[in-house]
Coordinates of C-alpha atoms and ligand atoms in Angstrom, one line a residue:
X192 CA 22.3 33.8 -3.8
X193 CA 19.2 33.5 -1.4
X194 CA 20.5 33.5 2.3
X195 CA 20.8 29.7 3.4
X196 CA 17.9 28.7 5.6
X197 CA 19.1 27.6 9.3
X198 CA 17.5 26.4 12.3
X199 CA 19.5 27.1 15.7
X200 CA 19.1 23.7 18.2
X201 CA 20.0 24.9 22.0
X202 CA 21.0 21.4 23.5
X203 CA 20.8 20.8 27.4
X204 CA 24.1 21.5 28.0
X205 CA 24.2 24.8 26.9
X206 CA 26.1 23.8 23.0
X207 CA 24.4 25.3 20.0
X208 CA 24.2 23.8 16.7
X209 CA 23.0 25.4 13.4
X210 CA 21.2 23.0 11.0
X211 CA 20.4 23.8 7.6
X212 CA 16.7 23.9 6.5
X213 CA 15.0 22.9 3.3
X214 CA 11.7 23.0 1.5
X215 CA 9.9 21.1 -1.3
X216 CA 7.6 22.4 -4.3
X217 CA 5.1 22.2 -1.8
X218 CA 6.7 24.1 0.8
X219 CA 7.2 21.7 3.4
X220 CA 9.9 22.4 5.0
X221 CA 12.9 19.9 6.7
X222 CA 15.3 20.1 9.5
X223 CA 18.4 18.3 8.0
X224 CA 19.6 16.8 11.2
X225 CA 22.4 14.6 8.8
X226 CA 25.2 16.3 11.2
X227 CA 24.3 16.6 14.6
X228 CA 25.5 12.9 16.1
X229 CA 28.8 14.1 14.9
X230 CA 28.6 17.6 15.7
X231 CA 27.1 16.8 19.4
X232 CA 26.9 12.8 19.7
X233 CA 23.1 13.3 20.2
X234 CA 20.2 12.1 18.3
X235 CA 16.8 12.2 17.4
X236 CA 14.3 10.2 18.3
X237 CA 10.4 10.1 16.8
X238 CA 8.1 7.2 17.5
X239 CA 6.6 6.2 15.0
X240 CA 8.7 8.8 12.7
X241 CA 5.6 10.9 12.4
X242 CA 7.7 14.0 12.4
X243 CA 11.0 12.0 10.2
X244 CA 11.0 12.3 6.8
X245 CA 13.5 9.2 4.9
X246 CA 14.0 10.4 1.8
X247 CA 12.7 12.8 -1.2
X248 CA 10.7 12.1 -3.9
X249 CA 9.1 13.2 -6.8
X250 CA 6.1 10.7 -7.0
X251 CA 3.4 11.4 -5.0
X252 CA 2.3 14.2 -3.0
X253 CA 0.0 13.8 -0.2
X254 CA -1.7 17.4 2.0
X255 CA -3.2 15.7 5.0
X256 CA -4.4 18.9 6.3
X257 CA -6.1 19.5 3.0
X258 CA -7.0 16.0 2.3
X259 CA -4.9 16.1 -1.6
X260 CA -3.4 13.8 -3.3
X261 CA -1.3 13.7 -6.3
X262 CA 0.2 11.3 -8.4
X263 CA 3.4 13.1 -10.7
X264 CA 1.1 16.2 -9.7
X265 CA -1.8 15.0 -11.2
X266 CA -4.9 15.2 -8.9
X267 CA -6.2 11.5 -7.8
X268 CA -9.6 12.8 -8.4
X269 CA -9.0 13.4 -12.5
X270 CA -6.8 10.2 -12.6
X271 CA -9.3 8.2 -11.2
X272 CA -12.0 9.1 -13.4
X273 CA -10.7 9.4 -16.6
X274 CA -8.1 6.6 -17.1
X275 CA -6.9 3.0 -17.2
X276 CA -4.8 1.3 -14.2
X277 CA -2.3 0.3 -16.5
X278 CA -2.3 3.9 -17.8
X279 CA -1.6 5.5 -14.4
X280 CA 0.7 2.3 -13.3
X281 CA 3.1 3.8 -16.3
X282 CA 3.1 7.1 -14.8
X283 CA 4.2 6.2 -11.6
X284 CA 6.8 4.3 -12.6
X285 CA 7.7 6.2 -15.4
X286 CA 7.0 9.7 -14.3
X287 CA 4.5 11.0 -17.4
X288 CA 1.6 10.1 -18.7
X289 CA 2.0 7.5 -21.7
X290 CA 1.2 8.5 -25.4
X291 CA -1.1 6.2 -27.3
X292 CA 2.3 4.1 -28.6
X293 CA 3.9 4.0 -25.0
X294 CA 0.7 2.3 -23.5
X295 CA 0.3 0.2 -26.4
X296 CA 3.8 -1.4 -25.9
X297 CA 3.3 -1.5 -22.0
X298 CA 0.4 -3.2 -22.1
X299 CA 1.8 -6.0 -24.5
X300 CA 4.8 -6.3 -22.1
X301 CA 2.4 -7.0 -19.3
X302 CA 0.5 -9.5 -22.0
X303 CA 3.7 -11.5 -22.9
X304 CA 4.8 -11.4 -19.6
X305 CA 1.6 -12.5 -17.7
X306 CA 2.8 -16.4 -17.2
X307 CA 4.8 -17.8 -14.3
X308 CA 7.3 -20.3 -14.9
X309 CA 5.6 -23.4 -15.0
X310 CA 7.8 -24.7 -12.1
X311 CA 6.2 -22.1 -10.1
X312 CA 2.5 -23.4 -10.2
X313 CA 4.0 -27.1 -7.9
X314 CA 4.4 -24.1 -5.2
X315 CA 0.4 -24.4 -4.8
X316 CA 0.8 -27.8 -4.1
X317 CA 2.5 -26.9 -1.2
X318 CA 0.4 -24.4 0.4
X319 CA -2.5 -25.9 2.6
X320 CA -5.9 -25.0 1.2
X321 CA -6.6 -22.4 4.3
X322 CA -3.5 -20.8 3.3
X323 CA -4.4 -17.1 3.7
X324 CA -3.4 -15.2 0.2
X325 CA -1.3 -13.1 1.4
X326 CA 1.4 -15.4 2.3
X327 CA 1.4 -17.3 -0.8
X328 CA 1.8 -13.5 -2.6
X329 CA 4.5 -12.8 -0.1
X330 CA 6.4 -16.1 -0.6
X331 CA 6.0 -16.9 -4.3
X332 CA 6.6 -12.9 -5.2
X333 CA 10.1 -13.4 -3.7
X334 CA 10.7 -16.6 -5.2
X335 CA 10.2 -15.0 -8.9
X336 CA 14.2 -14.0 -8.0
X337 CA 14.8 -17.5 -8.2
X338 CA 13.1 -17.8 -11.8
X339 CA 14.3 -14.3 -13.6
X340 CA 17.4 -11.9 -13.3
X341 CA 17.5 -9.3 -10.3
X342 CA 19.3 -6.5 -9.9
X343 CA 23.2 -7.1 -9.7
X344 CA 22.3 -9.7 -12.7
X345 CA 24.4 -8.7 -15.5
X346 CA 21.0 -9.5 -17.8
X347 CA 18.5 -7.5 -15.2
X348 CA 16.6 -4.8 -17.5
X349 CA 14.5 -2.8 -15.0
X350 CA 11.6 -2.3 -17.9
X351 CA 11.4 -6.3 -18.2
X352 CA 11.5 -6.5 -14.5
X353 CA 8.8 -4.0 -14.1
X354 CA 6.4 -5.5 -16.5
X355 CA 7.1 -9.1 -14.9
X356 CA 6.2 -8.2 -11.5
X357 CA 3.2 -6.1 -12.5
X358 CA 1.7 -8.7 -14.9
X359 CA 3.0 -11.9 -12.4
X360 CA 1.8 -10.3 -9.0
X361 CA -2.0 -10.3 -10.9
X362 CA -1.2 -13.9 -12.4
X363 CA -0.3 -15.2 -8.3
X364 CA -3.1 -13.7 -7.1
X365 CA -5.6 -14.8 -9.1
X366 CA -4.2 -18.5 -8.6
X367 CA -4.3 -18.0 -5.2
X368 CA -8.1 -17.5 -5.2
X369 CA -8.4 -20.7 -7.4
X370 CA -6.3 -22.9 -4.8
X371 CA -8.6 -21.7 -1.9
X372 CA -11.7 -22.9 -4.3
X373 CA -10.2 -26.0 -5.3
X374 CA -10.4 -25.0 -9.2
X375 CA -8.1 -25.5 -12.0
X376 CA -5.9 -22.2 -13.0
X377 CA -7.6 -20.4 -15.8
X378 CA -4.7 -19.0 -17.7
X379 CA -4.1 -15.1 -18.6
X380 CA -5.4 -14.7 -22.3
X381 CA -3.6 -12.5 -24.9
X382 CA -6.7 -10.7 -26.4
X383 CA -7.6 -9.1 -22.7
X384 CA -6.2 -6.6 -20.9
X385 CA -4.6 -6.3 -17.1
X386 CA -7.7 -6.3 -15.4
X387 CA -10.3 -8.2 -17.7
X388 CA -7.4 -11.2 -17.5
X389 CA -7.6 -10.5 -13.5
X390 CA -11.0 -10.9 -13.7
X391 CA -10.9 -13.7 -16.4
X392 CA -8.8 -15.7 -14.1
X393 CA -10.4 -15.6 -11.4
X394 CA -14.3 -16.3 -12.1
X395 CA -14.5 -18.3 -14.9
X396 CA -13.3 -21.6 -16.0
X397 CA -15.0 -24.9 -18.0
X398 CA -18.6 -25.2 -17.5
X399 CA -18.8 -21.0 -16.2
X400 CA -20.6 -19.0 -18.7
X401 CA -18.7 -15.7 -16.9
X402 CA -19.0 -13.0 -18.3
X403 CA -17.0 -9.5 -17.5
X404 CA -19.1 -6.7 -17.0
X405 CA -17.7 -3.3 -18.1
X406 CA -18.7 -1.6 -15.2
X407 CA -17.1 -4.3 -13.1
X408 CA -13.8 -3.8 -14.8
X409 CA -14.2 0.2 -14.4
X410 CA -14.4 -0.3 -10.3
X411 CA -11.6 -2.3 -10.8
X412 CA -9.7 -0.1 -12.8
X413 CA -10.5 2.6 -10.1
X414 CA -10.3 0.9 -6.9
X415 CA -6.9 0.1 -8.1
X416 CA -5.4 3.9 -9.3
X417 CA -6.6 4.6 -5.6
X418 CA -4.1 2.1 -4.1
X419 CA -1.8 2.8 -6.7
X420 CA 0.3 4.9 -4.0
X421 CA 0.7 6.9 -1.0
X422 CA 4.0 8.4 -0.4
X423 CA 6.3 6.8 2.8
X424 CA 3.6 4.9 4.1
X425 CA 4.3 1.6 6.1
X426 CA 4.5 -0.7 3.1
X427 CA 6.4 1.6 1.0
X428 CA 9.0 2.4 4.0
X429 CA 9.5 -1.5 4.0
X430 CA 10.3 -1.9 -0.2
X431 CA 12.7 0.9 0.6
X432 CA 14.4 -0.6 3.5
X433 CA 14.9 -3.7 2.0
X434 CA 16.1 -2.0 -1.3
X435 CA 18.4 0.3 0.4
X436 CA 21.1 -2.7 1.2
X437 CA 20.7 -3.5 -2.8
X438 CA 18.6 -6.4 -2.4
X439 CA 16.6 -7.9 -5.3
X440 CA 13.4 -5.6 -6.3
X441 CA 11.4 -8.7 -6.0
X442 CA 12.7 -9.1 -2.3
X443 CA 11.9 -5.5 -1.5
X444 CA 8.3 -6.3 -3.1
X445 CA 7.9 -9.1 -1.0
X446 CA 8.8 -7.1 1.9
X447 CA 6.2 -4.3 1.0
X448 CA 3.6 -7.3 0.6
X449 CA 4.1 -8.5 4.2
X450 CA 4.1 -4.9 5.6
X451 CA 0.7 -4.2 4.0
X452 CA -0.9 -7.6 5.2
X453 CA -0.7 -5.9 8.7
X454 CA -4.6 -4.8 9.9
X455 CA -3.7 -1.3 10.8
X456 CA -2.5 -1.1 7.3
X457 CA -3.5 -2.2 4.2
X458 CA -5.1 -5.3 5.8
X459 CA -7.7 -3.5 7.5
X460 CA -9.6 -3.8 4.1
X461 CA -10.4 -7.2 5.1
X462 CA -10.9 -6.0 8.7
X463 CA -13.1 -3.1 7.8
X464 CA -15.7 -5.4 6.4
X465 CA -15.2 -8.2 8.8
X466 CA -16.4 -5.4 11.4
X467 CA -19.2 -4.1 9.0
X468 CA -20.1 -8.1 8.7
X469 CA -20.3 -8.1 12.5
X470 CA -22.4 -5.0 13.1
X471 CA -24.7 -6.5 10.6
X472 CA -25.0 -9.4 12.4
X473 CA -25.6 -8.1 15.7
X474 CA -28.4 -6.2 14.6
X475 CA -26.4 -2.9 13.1
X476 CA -26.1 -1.3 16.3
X477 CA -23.4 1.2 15.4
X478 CA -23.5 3.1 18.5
X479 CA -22.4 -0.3 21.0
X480 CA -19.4 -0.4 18.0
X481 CA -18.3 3.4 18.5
X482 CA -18.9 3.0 22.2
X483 CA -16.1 0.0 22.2
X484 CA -13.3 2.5 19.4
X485 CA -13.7 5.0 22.2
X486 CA -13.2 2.1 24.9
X487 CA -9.5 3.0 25.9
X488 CA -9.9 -0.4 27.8
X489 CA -11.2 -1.9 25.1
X490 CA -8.7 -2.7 22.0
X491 CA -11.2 -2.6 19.1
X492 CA -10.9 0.2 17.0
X493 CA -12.7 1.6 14.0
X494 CA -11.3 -0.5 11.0
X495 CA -10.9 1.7 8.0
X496 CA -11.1 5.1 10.0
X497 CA -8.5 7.2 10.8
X498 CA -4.8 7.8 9.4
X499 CA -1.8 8.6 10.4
X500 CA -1.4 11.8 7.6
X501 CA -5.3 12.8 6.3
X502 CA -6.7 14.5 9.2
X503 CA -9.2 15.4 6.6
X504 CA -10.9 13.0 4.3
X505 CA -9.7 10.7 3.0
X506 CA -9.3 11.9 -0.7
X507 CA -9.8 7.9 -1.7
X508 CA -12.3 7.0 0.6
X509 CA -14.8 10.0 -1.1
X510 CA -14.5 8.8 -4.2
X511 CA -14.6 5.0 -3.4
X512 CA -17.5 5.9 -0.9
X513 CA -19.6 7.5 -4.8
X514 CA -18.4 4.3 -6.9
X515 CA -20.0 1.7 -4.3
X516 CA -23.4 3.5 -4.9
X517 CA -22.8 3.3 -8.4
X518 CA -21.2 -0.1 -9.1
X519 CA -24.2 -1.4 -6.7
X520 CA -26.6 0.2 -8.5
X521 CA -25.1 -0.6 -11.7
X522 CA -24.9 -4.6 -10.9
X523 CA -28.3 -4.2 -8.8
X524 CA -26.3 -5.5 -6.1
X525 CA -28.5 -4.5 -2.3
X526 CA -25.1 -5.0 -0.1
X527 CA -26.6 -3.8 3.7
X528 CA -22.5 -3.1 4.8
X529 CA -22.7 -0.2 2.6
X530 CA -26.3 1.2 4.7
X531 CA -24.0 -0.1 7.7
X532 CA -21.0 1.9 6.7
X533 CA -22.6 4.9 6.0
X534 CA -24.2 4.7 9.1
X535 CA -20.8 4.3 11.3
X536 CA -19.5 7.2 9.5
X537 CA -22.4 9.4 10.2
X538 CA -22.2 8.7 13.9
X539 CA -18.6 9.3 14.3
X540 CA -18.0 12.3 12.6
X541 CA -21.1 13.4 14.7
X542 CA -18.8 12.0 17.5
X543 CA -16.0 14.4 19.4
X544 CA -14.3 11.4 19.9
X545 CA -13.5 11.2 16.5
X546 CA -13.9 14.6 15.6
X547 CA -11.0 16.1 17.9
X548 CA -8.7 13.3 16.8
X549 CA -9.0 13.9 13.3
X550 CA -10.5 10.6 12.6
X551 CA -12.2 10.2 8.7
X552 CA -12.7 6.8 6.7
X553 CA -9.4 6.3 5.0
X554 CA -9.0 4.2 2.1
X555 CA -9.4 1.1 3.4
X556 CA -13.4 2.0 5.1
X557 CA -15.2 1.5 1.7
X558 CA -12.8 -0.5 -0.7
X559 CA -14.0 -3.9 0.4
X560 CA -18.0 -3.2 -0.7
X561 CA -16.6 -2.4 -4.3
X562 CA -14.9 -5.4 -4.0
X563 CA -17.8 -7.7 -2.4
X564 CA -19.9 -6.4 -5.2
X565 CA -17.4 -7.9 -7.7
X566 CA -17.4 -11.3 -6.4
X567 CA -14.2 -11.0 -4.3
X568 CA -13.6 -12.8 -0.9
X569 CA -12.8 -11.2 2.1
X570 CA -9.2 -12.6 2.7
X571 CA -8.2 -11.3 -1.2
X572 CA -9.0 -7.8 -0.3
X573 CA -5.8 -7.2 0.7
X574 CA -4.3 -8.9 -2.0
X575 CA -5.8 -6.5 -4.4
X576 CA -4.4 -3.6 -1.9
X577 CA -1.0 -5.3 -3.2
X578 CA -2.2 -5.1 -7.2
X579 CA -3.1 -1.4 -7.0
X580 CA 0.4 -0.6 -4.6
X581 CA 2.6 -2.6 -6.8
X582 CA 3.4 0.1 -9.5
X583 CA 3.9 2.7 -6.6
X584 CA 6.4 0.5 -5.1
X585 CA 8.5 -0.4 -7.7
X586 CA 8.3 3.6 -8.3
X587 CA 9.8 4.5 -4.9
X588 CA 12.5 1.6 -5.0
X589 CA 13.8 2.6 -8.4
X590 CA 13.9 6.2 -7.1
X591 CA 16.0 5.4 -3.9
X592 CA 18.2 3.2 -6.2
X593 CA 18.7 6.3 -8.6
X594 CA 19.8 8.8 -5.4
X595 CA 23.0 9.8 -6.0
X596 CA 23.3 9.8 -2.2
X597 CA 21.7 6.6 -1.5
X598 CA 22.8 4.8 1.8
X599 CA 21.5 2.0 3.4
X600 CA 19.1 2.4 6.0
X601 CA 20.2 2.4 9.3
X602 CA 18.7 4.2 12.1
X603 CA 19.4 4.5 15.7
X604 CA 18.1 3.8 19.3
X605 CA 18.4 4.8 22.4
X606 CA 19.8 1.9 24.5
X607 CA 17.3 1.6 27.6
X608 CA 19.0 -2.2 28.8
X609 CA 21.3 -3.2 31.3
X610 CA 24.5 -2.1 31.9
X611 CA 27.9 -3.8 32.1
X612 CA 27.9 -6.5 34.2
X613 CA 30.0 -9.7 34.6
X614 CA 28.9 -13.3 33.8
X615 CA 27.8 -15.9 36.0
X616 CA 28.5 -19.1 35.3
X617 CA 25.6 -21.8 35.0
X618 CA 26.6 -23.4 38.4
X619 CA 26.6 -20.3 40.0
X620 CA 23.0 -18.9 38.3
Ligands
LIG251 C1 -3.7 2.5 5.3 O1 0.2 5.6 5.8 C2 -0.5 5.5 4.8 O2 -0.5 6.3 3.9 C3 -1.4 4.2 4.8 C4 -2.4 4.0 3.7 C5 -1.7 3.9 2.3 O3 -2.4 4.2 1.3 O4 -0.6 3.3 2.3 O5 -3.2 5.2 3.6 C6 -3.3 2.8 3.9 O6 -3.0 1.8 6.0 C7 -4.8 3.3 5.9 C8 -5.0 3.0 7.4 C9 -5.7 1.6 7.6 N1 -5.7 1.2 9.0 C10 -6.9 1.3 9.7 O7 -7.9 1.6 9.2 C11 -6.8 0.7 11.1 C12 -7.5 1.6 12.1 N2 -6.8 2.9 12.2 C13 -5.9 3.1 13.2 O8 -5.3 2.0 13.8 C14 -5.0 4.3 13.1 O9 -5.8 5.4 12.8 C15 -3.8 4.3 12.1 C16 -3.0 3.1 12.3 C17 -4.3 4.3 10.7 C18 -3.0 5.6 12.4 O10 -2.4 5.4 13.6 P1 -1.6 6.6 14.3 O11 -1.3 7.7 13.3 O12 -0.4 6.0 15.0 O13 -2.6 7.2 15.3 P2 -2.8 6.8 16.8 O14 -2.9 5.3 16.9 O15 -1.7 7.5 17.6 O16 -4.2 7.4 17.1 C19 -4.3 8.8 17.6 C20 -5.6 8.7 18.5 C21 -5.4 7.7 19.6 O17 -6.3 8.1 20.7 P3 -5.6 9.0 22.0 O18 -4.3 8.2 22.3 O19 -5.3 10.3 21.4 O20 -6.6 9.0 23.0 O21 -6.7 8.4 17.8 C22 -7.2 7.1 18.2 C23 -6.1 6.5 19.0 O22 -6.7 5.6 20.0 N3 -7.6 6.3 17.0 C24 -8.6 5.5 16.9 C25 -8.6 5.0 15.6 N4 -7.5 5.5 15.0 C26 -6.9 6.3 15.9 N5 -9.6 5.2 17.8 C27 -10.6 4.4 17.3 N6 -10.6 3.8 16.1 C28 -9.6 4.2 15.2 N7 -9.6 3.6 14.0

């Protein structure tokens, strides 16, 4: 038997307290600190949890140092070029790559299941025109508990529930986009697949002669598989939090949806090309922009650069960075962001500012060109953030559900407030 791995902690007070150590297949290695409030009534504490790791997994495996990433082991790089969204959605979820028959069946599960209860579309109604996307995705992904069995239903079946939420999240989000434009809902068809129905619904329509381009619905297909998942990230940590006190997979979902909307997550998509749209129109001056990211006084930042695990490049944002030359080029699009993006990232990675911190284009720094170039507004960009994450999330909720040693989440603080004190009455205030 191997020796057991420890780690000796010397507390302040002169107390000692082995903790066992761990690694993973990748040979990270963990301080299990599970016993030392008990042992020594102290805790940890870690801002941001940069250095706390929640759980384990088996899904996807991200080398910041190295700039890797790996979905069930295989290589983003080879997924992204050689498959099908819905392909690598199955793997995630599933944990292999599907045979011929396996895809087949998921993909007519996502096709039967692509309508919302009829009930659902009077929620548009509802929603003011402005309504930004995200919280109708957010609000109407939750409310699918109100129309289909969740977990703790005796009639839940997680494969039903998977393929509802994959096929219904595209389905929302494409009505979305036709509330904001004022145009009837073009329902999902049964002769096209996940994203040609995504794309079906939402640019054509009576009187449209639309017609989907393949190489349109290959960016798609890829811009997707590289959202498709990312480890604990902000989103992620929320669908697990949520899922951890055994609420509803939809609730967890709607959870992620809201986490992701934030701008230093998956909402700086939108915000990445809002900047790019500014620089443009003040002349694309990049240097007065990188002046104002290295501004501590100043509270702009770089949208799309940086990250709190790749202090390499982005694995993503290489590849995205290759398909916006050649989706524009293909649909003989001229879009001057991508000259403009190209240009920031020149200049900062020329810049020590950004070179001592670490600071690359992440995933979000060239997603929203492929997306321009395919018609999309800006304020959907993080809704299609939430159609490529969706499989990765349901992935990491079903695996916490599965831990044999699942808890609910519950960390601690560090109480910083007053002390006891007696009350004053109001008279006496
Ligand atoms: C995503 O976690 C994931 O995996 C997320 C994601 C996924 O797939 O789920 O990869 C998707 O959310 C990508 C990140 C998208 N967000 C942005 O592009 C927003 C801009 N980026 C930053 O706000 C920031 O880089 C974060 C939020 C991404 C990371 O924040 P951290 O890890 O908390 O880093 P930090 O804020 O502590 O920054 C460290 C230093 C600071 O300077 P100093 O205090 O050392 O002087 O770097 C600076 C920061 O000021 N810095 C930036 C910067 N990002 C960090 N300065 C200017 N522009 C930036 N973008």
């Amino acid at each position: 038997m191997a020796d057991k791995r420890t780690a000796k902690l010397t507390l302040d007070d002169g107390r000692e307290i082995v903790l066992p150590v761990f690694e993973g297949t990748e040979q990270e290695c963990a301080v299990d600190v599970s016993s030392l409030r008990k042992e020594t009534g102290y805790i940890t504490y870690d801002n941001g949890f940069v250095n706390t790791g929640s759980c384990q997994s088996t899904i996807t495996f991200v080398d910041g140092e190295k700039g890797i990433l790996r979905y069930r082991g295989y290589p983003i790089e080879e997924l992204a070029e050689n498959c099908r969204f819905v392909e690598v959605a199955y793997l995630l979820v599933y944990g292999a790559l599907p045979t011929r028959e396996e895809l087949d069946n998921f993909s007519a599960q996502l096709t039967e299941r692509a309508n919302i209860h009829e009930d659902m579309k009077h929620f548009f109604t509802g929603f003011p025109v402005a309504a930004h996307p995200m919280a109708i995705l957010s609000s109407m992904v939750t409310s699918l508990s109100s129309y289909y069995p969740t977990s703790g239903d005796e009639e839940w079946n997680f494969d039903d529930t998977v393929a509802r939420l994959i096929a219904k999240v595209r389905t929302i989000a494409a009505y979305s986009y036709r509330k904001a434009t004022g145009e009837p809902f073009v329902y999902p068809r049964g002769d096209l697949s996940y994203c040609e129905n995504f794309l079906n619904m939402m640019f054509s329509g009576e009187g449209k002669n639309y017609e989907i381009s393949d190489k349109a619905l290959r960016a798609l297909d890829k811009v997707l598989i590289l959202h498709a998942d990312h480890e604990q990230n902000c989103s992620t940590s929320a669908v697990r939090l949520v899922g951890s006190s055994r609420a509803p997979l939809y609730a967890s979902i709607g959870a992620g949806i809201s986490a992701l909307w934030g701008p230093l997550h998956g909402g700086a998509s939108q915000a990445a090309v809002e900047m790019l749209m500014a620089i443009n129109e003040d002349g694309g001056d990049c240097g007065k922009y990188i002046a104002m990211a290295k501004d501590k006084d100043d509270p702009f930042r770089l949208m799309g650069f940086g990250h709190r695990v790749y202090k390499n490049y982005d694995p993503r944002a290489r590849i995205l960075k290759q398909s916006c030359d050649e989706i524009l080029d293909e649909l003989n699009i001229d879009d001057p962001l991508l000259s403009i993006a190209k240009s920031l990232e020149k200049v900062a990675l020329e810049d020590e500012y950004f070179v001592s911190r670490n600071l690359y284009p992440n995933v979000d720094f060239y997603a929203g060109i492929i997306y321009r170039a395919l018609g999309i507004p800006v304020n959907m960009f993080t809704v299609m953030f939430t159609l490529g994450r969706l499989p990765g999330w349901i992935a990491q909720w079903y695996e916490s559900t599965q831990d044999p040693d699942w808890r609910i989440w519950r960390p601690r603080q560090v109480y910083q407030g007053e002390t006891s004190r007696a009350f004053i009455p109001i008279d006496r205030r």
